[in-house]
PDB file of C-alpha atoms in Angstrom:
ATOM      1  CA  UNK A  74     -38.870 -38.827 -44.149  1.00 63.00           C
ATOM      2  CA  UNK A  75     -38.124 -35.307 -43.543  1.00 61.00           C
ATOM      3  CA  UNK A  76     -41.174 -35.024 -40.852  1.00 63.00           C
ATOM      4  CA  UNK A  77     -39.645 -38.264 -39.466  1.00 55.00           C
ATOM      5  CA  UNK A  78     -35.989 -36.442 -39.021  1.00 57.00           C
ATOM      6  CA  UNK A  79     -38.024 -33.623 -37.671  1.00 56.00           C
ATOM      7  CA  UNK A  80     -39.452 -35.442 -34.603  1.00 55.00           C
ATOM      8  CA  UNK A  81     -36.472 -37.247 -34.393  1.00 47.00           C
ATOM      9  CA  UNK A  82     -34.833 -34.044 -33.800  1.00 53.00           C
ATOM     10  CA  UNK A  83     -37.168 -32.472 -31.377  1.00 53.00           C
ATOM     11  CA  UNK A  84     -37.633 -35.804 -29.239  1.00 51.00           C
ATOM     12  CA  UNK A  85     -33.178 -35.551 -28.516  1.00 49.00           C
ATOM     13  CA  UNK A  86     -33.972 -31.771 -27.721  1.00 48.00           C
ATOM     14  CA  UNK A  87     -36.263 -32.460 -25.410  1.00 49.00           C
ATOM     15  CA  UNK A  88     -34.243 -35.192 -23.861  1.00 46.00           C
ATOM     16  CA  UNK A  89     -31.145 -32.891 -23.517  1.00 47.00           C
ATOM     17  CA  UNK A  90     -33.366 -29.779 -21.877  1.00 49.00           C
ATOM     18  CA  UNK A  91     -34.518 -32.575 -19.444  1.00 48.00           C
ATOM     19  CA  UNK A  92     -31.097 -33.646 -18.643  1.00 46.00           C
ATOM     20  CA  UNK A  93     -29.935 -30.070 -18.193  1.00 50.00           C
ATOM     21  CA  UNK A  94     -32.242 -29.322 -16.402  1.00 52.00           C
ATOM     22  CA  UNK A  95     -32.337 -31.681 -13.497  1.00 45.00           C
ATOM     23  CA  UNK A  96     -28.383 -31.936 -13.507  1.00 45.00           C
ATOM     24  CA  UNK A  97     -28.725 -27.807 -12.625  1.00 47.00           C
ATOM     25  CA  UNK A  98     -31.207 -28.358  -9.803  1.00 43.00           C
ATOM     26  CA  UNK A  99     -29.615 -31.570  -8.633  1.00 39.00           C
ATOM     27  CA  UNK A 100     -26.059 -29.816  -8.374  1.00 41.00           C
ATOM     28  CA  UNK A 101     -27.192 -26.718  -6.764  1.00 41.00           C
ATOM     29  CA  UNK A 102     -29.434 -28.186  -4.729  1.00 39.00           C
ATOM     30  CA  UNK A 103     -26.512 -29.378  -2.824  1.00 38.00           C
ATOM     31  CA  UNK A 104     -24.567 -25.884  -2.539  1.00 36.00           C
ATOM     32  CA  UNK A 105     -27.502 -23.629  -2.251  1.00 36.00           C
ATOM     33  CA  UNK A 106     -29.189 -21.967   0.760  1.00 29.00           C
ATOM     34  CA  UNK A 107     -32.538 -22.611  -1.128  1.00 27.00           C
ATOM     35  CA  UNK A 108     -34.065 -25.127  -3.757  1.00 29.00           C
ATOM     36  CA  UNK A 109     -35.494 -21.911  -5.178  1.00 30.00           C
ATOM     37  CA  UNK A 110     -33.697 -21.028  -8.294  1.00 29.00           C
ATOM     38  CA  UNK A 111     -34.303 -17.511  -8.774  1.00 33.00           C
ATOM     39  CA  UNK A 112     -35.588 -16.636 -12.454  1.00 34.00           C
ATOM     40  CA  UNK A 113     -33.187 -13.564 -12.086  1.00 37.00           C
ATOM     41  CA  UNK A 114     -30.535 -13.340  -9.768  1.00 33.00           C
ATOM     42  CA  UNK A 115     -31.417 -10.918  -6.558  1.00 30.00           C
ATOM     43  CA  UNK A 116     -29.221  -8.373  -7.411  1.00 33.00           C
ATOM     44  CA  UNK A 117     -28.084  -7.337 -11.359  1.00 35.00           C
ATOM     45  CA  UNK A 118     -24.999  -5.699 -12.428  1.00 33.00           C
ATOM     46  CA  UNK A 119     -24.515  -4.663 -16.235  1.00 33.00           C
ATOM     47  CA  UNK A 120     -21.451  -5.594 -17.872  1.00 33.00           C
ATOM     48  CA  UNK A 121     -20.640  -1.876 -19.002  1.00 32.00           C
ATOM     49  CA  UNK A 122     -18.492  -0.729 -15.844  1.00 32.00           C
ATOM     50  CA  UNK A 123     -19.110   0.392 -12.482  1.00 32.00           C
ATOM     51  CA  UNK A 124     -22.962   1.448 -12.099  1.00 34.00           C
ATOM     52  CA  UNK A 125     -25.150   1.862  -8.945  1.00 31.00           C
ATOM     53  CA  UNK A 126     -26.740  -1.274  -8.041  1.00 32.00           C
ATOM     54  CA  UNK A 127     -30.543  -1.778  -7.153  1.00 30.00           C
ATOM     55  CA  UNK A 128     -32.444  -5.054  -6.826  1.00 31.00           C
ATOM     56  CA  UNK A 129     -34.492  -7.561  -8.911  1.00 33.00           C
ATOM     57  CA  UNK A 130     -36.956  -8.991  -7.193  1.00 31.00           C
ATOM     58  CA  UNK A 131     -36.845 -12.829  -8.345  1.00 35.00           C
ATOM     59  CA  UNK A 132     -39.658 -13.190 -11.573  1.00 39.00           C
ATOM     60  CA  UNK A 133     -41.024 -16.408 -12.148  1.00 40.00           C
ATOM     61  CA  UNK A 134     -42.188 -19.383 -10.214  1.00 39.00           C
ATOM     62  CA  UNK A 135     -45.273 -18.229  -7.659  1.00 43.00           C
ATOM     63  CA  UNK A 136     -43.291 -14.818  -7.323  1.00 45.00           C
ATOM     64  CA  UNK A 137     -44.799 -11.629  -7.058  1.00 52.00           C
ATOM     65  CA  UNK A 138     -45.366  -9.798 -10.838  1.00 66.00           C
ATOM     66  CA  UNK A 139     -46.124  -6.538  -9.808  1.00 68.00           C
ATOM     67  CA  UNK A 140     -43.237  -6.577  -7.598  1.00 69.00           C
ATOM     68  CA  UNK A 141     -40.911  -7.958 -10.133  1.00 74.00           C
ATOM     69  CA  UNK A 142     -42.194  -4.983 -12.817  1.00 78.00           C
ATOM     70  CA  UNK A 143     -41.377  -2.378 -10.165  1.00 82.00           C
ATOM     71  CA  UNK A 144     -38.134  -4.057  -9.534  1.00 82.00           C
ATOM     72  CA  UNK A 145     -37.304  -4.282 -13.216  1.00 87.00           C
ATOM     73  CA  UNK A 146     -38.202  -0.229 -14.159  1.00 87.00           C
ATOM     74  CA  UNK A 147     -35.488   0.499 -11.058  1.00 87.00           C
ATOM     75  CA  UNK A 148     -32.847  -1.364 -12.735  1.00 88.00           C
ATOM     76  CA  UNK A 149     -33.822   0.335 -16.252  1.00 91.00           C
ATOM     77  CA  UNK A 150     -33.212   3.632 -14.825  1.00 91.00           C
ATOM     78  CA  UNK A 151     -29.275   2.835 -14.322  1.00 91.00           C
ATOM     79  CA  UNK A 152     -28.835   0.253 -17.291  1.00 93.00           C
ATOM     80  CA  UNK A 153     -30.607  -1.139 -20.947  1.00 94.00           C
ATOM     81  CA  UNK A 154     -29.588  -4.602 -20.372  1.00 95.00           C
ATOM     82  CA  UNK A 155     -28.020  -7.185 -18.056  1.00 93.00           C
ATOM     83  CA  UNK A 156     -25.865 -10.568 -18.459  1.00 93.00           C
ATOM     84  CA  UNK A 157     -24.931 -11.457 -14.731  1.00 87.00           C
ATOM     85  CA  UNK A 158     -25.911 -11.121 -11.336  1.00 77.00           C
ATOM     86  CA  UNK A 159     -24.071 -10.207  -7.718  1.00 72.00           C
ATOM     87  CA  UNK A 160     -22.866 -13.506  -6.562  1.00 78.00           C
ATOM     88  CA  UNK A 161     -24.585 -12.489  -2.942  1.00 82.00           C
ATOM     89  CA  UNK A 162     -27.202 -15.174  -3.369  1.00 84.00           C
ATOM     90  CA  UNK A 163     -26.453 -18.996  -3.975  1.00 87.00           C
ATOM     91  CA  UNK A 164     -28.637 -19.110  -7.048  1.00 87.00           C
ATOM     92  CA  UNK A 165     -28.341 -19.043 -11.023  1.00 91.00           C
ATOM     93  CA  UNK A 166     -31.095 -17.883 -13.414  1.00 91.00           C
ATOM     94  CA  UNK A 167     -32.485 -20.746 -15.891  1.00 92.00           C
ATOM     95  CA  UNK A 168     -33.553 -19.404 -19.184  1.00 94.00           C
ATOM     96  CA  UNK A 169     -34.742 -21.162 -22.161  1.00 93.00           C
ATOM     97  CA  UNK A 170     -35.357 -19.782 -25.678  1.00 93.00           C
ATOM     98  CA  UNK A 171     -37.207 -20.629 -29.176  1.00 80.00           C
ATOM     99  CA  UNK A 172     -40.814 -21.296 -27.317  1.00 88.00           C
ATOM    100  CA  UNK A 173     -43.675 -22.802 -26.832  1.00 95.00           C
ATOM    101  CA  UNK A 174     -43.106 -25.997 -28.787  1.00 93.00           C
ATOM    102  CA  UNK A 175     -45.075 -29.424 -28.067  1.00 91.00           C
ATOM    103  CA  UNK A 176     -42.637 -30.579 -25.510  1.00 89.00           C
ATOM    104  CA  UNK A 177     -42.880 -27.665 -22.997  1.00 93.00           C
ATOM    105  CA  UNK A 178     -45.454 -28.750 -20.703  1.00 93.00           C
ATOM    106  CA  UNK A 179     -42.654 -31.607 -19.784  1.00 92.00           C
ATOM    107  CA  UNK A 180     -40.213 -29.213 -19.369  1.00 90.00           C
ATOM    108  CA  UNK A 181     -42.806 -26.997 -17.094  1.00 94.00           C
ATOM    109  CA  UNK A 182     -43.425 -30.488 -15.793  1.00 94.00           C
ATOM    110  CA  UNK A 183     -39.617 -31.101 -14.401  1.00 93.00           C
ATOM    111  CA  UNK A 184     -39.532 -27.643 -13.050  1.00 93.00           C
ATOM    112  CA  UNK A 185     -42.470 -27.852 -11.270  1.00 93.00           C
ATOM    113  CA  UNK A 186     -41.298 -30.797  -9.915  1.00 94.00           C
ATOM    114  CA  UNK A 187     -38.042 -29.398  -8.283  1.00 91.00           C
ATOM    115  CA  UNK A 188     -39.960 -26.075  -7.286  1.00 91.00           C
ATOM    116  CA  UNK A 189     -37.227 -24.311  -9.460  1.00 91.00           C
ATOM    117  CA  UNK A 190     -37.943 -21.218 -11.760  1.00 91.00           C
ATOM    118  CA  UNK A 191     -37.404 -20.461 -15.546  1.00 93.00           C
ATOM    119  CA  UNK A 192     -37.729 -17.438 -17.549  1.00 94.00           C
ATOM    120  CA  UNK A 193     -39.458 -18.478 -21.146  1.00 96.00           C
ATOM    121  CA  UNK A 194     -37.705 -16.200 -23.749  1.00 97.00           C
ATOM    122  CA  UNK A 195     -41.028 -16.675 -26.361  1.00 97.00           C
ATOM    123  CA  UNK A 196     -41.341 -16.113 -29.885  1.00 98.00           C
ATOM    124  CA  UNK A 197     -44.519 -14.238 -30.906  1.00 98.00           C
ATOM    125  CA  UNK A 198     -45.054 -16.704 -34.153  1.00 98.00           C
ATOM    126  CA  UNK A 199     -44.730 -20.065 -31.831  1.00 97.00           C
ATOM    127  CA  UNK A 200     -46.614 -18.448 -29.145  1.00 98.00           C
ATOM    128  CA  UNK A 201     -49.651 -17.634 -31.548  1.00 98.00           C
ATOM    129  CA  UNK A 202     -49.434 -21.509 -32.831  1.00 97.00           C
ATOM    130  CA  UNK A 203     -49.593 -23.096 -28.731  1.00 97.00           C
ATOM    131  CA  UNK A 204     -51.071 -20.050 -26.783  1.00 98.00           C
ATOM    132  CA  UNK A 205     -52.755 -22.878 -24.337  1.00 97.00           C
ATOM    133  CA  UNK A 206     -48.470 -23.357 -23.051  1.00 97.00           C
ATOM    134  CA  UNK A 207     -48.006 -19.491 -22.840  1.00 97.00           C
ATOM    135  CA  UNK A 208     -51.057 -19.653 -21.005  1.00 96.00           C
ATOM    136  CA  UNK A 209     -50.005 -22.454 -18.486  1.00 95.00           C
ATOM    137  CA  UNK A 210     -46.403 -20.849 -18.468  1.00 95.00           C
ATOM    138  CA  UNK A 211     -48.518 -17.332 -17.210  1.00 93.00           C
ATOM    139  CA  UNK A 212     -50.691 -19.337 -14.957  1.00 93.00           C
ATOM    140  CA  UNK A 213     -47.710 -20.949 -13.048  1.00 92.00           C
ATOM    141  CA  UNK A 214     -46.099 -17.609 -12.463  1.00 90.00           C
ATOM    142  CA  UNK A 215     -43.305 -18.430 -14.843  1.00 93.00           C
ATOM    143  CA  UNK A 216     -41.534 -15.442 -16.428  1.00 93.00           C
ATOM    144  CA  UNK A 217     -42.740 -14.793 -19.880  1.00 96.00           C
ATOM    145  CA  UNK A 218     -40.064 -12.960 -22.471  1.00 97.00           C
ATOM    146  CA  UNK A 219     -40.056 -11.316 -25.899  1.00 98.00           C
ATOM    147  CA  UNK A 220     -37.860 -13.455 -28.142  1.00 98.00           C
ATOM    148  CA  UNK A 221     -39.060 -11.456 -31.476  1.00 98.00           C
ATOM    149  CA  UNK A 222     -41.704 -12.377 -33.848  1.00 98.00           C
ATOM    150  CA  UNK A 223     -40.162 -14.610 -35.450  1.00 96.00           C
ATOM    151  CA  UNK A 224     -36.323 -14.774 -34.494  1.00 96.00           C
ATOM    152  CA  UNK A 225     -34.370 -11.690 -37.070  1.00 98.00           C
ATOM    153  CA  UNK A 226     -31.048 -10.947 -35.941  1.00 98.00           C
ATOM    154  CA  UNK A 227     -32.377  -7.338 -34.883  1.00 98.00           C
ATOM    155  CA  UNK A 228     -28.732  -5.759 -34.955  1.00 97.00           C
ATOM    156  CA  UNK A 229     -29.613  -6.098 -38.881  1.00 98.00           C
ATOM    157  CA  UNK A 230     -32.665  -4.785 -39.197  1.00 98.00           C
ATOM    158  CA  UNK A 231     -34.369  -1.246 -39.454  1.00 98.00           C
ATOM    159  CA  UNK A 232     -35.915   0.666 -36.467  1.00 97.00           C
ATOM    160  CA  UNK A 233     -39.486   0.049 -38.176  1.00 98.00           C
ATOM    161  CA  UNK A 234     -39.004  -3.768 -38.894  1.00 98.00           C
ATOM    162  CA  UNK A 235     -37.338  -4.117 -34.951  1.00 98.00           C
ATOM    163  CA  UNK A 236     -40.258  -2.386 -33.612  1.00 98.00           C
ATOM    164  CA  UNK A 237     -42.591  -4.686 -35.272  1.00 98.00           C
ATOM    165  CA  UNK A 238     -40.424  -7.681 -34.077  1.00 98.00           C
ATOM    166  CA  UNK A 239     -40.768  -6.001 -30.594  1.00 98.00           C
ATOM    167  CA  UNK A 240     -44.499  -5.566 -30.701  1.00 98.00           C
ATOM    168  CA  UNK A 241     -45.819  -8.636 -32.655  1.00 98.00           C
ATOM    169  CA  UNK A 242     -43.786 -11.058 -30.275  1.00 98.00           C
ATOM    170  CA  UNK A 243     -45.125  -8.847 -27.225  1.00 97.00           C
ATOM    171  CA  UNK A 244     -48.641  -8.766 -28.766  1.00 97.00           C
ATOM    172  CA  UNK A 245     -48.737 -12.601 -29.124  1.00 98.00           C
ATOM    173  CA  UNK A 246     -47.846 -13.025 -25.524  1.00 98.00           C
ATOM    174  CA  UNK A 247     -50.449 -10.784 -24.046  1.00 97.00           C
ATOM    175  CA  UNK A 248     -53.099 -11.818 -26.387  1.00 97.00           C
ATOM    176  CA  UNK A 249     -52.002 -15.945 -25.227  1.00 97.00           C
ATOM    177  CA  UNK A 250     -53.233 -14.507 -21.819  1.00 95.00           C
ATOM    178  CA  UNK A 251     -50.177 -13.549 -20.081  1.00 96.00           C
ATOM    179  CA  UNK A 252     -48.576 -10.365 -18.702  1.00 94.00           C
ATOM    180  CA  UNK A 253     -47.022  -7.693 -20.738  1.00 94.00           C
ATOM    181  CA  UNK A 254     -43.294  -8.794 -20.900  1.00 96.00           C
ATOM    182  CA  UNK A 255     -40.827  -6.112 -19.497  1.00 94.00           C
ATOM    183  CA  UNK A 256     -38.375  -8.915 -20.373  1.00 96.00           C
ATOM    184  CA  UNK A 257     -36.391  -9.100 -24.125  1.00 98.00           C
ATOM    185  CA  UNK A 258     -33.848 -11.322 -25.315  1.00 97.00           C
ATOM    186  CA  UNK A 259     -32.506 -10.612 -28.680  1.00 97.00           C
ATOM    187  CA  UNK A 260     -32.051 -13.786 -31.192  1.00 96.00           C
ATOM    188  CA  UNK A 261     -28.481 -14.560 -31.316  1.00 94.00           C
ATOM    189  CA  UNK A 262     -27.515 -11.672 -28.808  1.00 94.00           C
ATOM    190  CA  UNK A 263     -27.826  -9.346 -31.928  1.00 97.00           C
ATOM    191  CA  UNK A 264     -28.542  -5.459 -31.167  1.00 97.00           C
ATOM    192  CA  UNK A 265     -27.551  -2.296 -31.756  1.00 97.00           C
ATOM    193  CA  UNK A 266     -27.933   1.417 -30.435  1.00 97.00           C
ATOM    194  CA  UNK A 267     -31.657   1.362 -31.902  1.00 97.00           C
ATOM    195  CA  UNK A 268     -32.414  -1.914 -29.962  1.00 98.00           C
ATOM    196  CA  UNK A 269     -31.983  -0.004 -26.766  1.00 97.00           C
ATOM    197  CA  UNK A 270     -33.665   2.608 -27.606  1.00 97.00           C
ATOM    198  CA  UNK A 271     -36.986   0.693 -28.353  1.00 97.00           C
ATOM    199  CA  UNK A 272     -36.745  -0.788 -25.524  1.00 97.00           C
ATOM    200  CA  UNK A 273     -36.620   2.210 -23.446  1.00 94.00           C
ATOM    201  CA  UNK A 274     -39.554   3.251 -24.895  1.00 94.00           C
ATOM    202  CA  UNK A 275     -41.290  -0.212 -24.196  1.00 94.00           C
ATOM    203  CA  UNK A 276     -39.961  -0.440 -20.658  1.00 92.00           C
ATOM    204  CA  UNK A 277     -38.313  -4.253 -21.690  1.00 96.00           C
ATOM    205  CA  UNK A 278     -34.496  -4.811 -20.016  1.00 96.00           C
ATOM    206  CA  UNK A 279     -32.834  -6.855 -22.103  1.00 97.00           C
ATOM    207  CA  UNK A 280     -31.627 -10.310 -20.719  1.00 96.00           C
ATOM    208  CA  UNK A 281     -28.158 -10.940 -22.156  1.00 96.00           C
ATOM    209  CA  UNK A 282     -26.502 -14.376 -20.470  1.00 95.00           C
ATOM    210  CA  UNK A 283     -23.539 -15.668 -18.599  1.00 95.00           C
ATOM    211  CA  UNK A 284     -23.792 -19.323 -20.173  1.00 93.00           C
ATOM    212  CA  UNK A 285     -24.559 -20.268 -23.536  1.00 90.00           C
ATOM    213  CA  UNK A 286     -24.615 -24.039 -23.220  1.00 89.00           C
ATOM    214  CA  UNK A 287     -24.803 -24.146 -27.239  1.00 83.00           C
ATOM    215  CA  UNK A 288     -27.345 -27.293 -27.319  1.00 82.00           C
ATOM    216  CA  UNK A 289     -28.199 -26.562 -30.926  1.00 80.00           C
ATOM    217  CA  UNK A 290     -24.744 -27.489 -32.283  1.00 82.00           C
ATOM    218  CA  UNK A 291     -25.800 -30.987 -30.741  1.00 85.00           C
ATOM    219  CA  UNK A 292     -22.289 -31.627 -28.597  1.00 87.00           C
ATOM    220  CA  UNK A 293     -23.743 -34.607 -26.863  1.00 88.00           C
ATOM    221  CA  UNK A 294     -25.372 -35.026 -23.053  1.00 87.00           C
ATOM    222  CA  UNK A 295     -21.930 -34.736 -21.210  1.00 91.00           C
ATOM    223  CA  UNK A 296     -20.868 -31.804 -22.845  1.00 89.00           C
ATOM    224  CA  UNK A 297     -24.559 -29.524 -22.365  1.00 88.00           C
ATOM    225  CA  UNK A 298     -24.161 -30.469 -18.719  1.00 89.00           C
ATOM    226  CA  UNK A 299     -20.197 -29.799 -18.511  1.00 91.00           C
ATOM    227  CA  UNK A 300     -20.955 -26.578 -19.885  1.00 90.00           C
ATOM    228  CA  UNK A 301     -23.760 -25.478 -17.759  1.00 90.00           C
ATOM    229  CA  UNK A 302     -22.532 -27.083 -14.107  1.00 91.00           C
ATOM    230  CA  UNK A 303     -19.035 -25.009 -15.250  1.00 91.00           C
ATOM    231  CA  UNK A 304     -20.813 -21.769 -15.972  1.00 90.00           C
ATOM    232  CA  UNK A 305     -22.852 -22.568 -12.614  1.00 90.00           C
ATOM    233  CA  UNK A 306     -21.184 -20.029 -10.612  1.00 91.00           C
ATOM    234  CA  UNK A 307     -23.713 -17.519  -7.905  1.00 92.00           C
ATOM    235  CA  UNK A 308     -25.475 -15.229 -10.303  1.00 91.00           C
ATOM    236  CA  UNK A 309     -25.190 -16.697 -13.554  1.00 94.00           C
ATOM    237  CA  UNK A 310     -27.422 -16.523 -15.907  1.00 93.00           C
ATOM    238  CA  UNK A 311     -27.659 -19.592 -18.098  1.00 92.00           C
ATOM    239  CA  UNK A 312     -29.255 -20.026 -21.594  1.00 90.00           C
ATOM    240  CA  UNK A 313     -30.828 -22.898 -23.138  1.00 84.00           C
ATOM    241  CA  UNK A 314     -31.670 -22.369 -26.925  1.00 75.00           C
ATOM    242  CA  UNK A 315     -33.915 -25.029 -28.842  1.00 58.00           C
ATOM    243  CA  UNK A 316     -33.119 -23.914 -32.610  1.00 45.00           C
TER     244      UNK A 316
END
């Protein structure tokens, strides 16, 4: 019974990441300049102040990696972490947590569909149990995240156990067959001091959001898309979480 919940579960997850996601590219397909939803908006501003600005290349869908690395280490030298772009470009960043699962390749299916981008925010212990999806994810030029190793809040933690939540999630990703991540997204936006300084060390940035549309508290269709199409603004950067 509890295996039939389970599936249960996961097939109205599913169902609401498909939703949200065409109801994004439908909607902004009608505003934007391009149908090419940038995995990171073009230019990043951190939310601490005032800071000089530099550019991120867009990661993700048949975009340029080595670019995009070189892009990210610029906007490392000015700030740790971002949570919203310049609104110069009509685009928002789609973002999606908790990964691989069974039901990604539909998701990857929909996207591909509606040449839009997504950055996949992994977690090393799901990654290591459906490396074939990281490895499709990589092969599509997708962006490919740390999401932990298995999901701590690392604001709680010790330096040695958030290093080895840094490394076994990035170690999982590689070893699926995809790039080094430069990318990290903390579980439950939980850091502290020490956060940022592993991930100086690393050479990750730290992807924060602008929109949390809060799918895992189950609010029903309307509201997920309510939420998102609000938060939809030039430069926003807009999270989908599947816990």
């Amino acid at each position: 019974a509890r295996g039939h919940r389970r599936a249960v579960r996961r097939r109205w997850g599913l169902a609401l990441v498909l939703v949200l996601a065409v109801a994004l590219i439908i909607e902004l397909g009608r505003s934007a300049t391009t149908r090419h939803l940038g995995v990171h908006p073009a230019r990043v501003e951190a939310d601490a102040g005032p800071r000089p600005r530099s550019s991120l290349a867009p990661v993700g869908y048949r975009s340029s990696r080595k670019r995009a690395s070189a892009a990210i280490e610029r906007v490392l030298a000015y700030t740790p972490y971002i949570s919203v772009g310049s609104g110069r470009r009509r685009e928002v960043a789609l973002s999606f947590d908790d990964g691989p699962s069974v039901y990604t390749r539909q998701l990857i299916a929909v996207l591909r569909h509606e040449h839009a981008a997504a950055t996949f925010f992994e977690i090393g212990i799901h990654v290591r149990e459906f490396p074939q999806i990281t490895r499709l994810q990589a092969r599509d030029g997708f962006a490919i995240g740390d999401h932990t190793e298995d999901h701590p809040p690392m604001g709680l933690l010790s330096s040695a156990r958030q290093q080895a939540e840094l490394l076994g999630g990035a170690e999982a990703i590689q070893a699926a067959g995809a790039p080094y991540p430069h990318l990290f997204r903390p579980p439950y936006g939980s850091f502290d001091q020490r956060t940022l300084e592993l991930l100086a060390q690393l050479h990750m940035l730290m992807v924060l959001w602008t929109v949390d549309t809060s799918d895992y508290q189950r609010p029903g269709v309307v509201r997920i898309v309510y939420t998102a199409l609000s938060g939809a603004r030039p430069g926003a950067i807009i999270d989908r979480k599947s816990t």
